[in-house]
Coordinates of C-alpha atoms in Angstrom, one line a residue:
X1 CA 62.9 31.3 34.0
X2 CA 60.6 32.8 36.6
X3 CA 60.6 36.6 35.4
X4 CA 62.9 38.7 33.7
X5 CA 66.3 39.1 35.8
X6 CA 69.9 39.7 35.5
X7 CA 72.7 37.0 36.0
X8 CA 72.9 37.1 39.8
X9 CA 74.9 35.6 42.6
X10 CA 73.9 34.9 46.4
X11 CA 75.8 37.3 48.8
X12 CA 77.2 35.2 51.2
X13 CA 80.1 37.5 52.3
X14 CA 78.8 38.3 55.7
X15 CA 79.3 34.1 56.6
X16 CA 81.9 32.0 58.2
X17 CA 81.6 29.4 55.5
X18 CA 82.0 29.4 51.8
X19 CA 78.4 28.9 49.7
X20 CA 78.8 27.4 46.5
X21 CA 75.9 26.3 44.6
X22 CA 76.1 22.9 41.6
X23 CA 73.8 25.1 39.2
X24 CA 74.1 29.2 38.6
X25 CA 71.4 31.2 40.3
X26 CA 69.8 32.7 36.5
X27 CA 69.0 28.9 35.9
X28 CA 66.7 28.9 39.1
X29 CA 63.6 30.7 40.1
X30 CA 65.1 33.0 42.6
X31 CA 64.3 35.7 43.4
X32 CA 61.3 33.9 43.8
X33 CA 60.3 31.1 46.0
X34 CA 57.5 29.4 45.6
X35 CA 55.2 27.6 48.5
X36 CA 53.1 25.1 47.2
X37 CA 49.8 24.9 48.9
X38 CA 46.7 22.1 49.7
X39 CA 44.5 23.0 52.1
X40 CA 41.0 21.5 52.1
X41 CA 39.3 24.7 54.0
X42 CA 40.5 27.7 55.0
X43 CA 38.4 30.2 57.0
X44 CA 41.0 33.2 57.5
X45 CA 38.4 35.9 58.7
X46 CA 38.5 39.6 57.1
X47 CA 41.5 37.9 55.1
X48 CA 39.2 37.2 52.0
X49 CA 38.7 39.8 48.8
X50 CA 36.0 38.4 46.2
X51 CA 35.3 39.1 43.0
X52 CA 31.7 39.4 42.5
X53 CA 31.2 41.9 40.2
X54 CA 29.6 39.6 37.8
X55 CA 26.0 39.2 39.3
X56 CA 23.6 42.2 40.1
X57 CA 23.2 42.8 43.8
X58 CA 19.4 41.2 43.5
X59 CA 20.7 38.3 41.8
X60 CA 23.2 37.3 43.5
X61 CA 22.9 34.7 46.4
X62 CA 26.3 34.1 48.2
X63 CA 25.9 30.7 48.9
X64 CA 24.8 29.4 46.0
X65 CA 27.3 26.9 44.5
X66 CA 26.9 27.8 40.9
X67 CA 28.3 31.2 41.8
X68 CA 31.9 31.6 40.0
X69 CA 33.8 33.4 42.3
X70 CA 37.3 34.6 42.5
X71 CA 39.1 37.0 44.9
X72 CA 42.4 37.4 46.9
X73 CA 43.7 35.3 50.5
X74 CA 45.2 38.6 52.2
X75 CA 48.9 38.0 52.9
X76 CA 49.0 39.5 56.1
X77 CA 47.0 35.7 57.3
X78 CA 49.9 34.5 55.3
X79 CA 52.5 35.8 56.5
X80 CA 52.1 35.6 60.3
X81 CA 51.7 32.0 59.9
X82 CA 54.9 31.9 57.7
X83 CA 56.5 33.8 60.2
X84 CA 55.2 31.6 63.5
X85 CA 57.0 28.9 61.2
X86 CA 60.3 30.6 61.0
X87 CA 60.4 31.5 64.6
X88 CA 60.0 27.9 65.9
X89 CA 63.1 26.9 63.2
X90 CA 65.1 29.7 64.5
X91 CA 64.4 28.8 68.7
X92 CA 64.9 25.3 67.8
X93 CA 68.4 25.7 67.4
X94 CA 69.1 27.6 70.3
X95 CA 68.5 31.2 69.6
X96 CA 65.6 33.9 70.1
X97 CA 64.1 36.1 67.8
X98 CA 62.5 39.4 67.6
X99 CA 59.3 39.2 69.5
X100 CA 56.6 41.1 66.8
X101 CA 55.4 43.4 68.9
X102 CA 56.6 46.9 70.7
X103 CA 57.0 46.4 74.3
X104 CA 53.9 48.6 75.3
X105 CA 50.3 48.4 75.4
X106 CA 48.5 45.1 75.7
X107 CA 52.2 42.8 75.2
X108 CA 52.6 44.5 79.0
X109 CA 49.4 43.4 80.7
X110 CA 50.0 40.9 83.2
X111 CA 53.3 40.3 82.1
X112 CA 52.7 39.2 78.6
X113 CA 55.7 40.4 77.0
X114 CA 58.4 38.9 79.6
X115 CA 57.1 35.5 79.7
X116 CA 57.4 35.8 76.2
X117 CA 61.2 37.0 76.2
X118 CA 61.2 34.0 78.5
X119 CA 59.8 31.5 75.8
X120 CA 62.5 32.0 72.7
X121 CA 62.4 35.5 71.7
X122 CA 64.2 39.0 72.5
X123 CA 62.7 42.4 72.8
X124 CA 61.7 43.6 70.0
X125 CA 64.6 45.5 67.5
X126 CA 67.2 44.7 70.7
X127 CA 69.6 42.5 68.1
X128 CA 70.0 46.1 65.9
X129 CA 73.3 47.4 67.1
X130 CA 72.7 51.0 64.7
X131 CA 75.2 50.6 62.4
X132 CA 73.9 49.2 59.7
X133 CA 73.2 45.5 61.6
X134 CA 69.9 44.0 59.7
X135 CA 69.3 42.3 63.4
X136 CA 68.5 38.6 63.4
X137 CA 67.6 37.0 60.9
X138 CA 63.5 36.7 61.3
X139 CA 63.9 40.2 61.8
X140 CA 65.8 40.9 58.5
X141 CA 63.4 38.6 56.6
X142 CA 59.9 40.4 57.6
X143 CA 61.1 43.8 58.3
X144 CA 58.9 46.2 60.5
X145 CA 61.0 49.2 61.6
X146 CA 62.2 52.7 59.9
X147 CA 62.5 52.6 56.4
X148 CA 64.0 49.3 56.0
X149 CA 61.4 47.0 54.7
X150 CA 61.5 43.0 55.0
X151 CA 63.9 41.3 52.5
X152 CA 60.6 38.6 51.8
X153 CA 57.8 40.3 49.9
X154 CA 54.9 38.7 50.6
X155 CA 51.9 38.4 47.8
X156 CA 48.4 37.8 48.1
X157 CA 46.8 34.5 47.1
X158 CA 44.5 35.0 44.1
X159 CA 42.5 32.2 43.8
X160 CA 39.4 31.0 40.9
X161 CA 37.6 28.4 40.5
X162 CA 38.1 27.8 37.3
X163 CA 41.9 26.0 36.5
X164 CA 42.4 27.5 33.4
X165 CA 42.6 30.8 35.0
X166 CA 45.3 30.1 37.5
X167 CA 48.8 30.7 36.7
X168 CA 50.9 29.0 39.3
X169 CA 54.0 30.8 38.1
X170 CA 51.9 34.1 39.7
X171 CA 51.2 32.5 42.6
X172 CA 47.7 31.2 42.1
X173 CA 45.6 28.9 43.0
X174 CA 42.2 26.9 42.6
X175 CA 39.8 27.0 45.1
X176 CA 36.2 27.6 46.0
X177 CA 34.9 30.5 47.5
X178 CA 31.3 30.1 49.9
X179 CA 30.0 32.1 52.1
X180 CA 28.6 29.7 55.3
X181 CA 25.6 30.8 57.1
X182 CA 24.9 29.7 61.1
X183 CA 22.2 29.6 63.3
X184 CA 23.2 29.8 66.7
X185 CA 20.3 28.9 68.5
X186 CA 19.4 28.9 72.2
X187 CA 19.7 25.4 74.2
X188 CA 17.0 26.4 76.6
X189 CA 14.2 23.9 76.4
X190 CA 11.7 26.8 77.0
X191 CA 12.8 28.4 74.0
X192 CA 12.3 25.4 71.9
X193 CA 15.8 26.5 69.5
X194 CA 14.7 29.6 69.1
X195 CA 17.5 31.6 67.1
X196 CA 19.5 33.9 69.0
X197 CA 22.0 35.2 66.0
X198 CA 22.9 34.8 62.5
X199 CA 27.1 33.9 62.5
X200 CA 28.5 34.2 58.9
X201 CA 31.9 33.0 57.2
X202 CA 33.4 33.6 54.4
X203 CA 35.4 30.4 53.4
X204 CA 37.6 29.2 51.0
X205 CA 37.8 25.1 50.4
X206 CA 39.7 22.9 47.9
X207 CA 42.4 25.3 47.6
X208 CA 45.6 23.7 45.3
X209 CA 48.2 26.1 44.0
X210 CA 50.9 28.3 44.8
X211 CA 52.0 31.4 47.1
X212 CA 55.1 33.7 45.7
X213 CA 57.8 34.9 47.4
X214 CA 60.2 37.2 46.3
X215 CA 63.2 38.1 47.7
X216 CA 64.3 41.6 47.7
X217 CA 68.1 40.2 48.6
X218 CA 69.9 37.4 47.4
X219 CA 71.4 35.5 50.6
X220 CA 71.8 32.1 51.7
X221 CA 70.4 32.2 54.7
X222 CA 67.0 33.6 54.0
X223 CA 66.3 30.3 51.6
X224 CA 67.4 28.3 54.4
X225 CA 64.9 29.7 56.9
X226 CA 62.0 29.9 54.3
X227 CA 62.3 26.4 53.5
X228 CA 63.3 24.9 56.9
X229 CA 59.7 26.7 58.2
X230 CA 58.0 25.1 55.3
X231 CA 59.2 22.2 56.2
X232 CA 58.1 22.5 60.0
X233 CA 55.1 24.5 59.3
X234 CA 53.8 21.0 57.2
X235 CA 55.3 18.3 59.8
X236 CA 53.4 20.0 62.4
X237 CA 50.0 21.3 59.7
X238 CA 47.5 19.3 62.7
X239 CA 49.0 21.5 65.8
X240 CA 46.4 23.9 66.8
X241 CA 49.0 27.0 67.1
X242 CA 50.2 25.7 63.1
X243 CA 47.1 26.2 61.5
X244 CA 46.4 28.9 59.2
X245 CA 43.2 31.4 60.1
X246 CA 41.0 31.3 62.4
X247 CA 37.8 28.7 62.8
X248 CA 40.8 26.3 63.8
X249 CA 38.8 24.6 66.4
X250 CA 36.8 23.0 63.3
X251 CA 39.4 21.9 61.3
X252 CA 39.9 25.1 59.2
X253 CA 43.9 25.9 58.3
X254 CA 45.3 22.2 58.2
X255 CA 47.7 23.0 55.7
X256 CA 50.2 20.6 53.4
X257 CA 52.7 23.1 52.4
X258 CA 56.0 22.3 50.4
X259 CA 58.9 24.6 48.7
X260 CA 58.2 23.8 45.0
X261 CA 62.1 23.1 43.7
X262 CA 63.7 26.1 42.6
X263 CA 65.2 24.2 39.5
X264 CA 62.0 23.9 38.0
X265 CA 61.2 26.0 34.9
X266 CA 57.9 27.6 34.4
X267 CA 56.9 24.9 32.4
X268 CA 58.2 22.4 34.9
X269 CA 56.4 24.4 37.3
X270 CA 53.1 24.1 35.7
X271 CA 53.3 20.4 35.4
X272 CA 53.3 19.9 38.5
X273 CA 49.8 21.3 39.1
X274 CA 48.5 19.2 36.4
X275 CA 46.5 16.7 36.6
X276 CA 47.4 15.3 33.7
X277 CA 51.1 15.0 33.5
X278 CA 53.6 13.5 35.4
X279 CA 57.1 14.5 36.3
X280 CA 59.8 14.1 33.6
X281 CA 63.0 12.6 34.0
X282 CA 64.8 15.9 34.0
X283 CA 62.4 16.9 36.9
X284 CA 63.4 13.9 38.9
X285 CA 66.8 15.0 38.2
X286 CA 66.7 18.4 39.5
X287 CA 64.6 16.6 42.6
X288 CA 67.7 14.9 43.5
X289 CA 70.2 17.9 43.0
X290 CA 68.2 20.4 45.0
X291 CA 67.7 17.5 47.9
X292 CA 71.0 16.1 47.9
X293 CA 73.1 19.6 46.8
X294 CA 71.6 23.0 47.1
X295 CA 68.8 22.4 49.7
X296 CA 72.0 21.9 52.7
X297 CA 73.9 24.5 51.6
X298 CA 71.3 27.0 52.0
X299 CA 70.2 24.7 55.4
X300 CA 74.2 25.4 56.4
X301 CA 73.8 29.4 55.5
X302 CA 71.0 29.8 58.2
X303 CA 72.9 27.9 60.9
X304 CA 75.6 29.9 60.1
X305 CA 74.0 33.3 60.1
X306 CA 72.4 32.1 63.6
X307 CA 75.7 30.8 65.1
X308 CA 77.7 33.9 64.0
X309 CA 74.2 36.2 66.4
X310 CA 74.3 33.4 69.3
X311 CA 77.6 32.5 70.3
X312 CA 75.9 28.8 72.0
X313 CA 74.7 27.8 68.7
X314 CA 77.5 25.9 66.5
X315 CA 78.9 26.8 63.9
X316 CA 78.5 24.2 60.8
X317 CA 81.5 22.3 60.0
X318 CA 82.9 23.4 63.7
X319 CA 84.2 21.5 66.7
X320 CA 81.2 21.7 68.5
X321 CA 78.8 21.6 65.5

């Protein structure tokens, strides 16, 4: 399976309801999760590391599309966009979450921060009572105060043009790395276009691969929201606060994203980023299982977890649920 690990079981002790999975936990990739990725252009700012090593500094030429270049997506893009998905999940069910920021400095001006605590979230490490309370649960997921970090690690993206040298079971990907010169040129008639400034992007298009998450804790309820704001993140890829990076105004960050089933192997895993094989039987199979079985009960654990924080969200399998 996906790494080397011991036989492990998900804590679900802290719940209301009892978790039980069809298939034991060494048979599926956790700790790791894996996001399955398609985005056609992706312009995430400082948030790209190339490799260029290859060509002299007065040979190479950055646009040129012979170049082969590889490099890293920073997962600090990443994750705030994962984490913009798991906040909507969370709020859609009735509860807040922990704002991201401290409530000082610019979250104060003109009122920033409380018209945010008005829109779905809490101040900011508020749900931490100081005895041992991980908070809510977007809060226990991505971390962010004292020594306790996130229970989600979050990798970088490395990325090549070349398919033979991308692992999906690392969480790579193919793509194409360009770096996009601009003209911006005045529109006075006088000037006759005359350019003003030079605006350059690095960009990354065709991307097609895989992002990995591990999870530094087994439990329930952290599949859930991971998968449910996969889920949301996709549905809603073409909504401009959705997108991933920045240039979103031209179509940049329109992402199809998709948990990749957790009952795949590595080689199961691999076939489905290639082009030239389809899905076996057995795959099909463990479609149906992880849809019709496991995906719920880890959908069940979240809305647990939440109800158990937010005493106006039901409980699953309650009288108000």
């Amino acid at each position: 399976m996906h790494g080397e690990q011991d036989t492990r079981a998900f804590d679900a002790s802290h719940l209301d309801i009892d978790f039980d999975l069809p298939r034991p936990v060494d048979e599926m990739a956790f700790p790791d999760l894996y996001v399955g990725l398609d985005i056609d252009l992706l312009a995430p700012g400082d948030g790209i590391v190339t490799d260029r090593h290859h060509a002299s500094a007065d040979r190479y030429e950055a646009d040129d599309p012979q170049n082969q270049i590889a490099g890293q997506i920073s997962p600090f893009t990443l994750s705030s966009w994962l984490r913009h998905g798991c906040e909507r999940v969370v709020q859609a069910a009735g509860a807040t979450v922990c704002h991201p920021g401290e409530a000082n400095a610019d979250y104060m001006l003109e009122d920033v921060y409380d018209r945010d605590l008005d829109a779905g979230y809490h101040e900011k490490g508020s749900c931490v009572d100081g005895d041992g309370d991980a908070g809510c649960v977007v809060h226990d997921l991505f971390g962010g105060f004292g020594d306790r970090a996130g229970r989600v690690i979050r990798r970088p993206i490395r990325f090549s043009p070349i398919r033979r040298q991308v692992d999906v079971t690392k969480g790579e990907a193919e793509a194409h790395y360009r770096q996009l010169n601009t003209q911006v040129r005045s529109r006075n008639a006088e000037d006759e276009g005359q350019p003003l400034r030079q605006a350059t992007r690095d960009v990354v298009g065709n991307l097609v691969g895989t992002w990995r998450l591990t999870l530094r804790e087994l439990k329930p309820e952290y599949v859930g929201l991971l998968v449910e704001a996969i889920d949301y993140l996709d549905a809603h890829s073409d909504e401009y606060a959705m997108q991933l990076g920045g240039a979103r105004n031209f179509g940049a960050g329109i992402v199809d994203a998709e948990v990749v089933n957790p009952l795949y192997s590595d080689a199961e895993l691999r076939r489905v980023y290639n082009r030239a094989q389809d899905a076996t039987s057995g795959m099909d199979t463990k479609d149906d299982v992880w849809r019709d079985q496991c995906r719920e009960a880890f959908v069940l654990a979240l809305q647990a977890r939440t109800a158990a924080r937010d005493g106006d969200v039901p409980v699953p399998g309650g009288e108000s649920a």
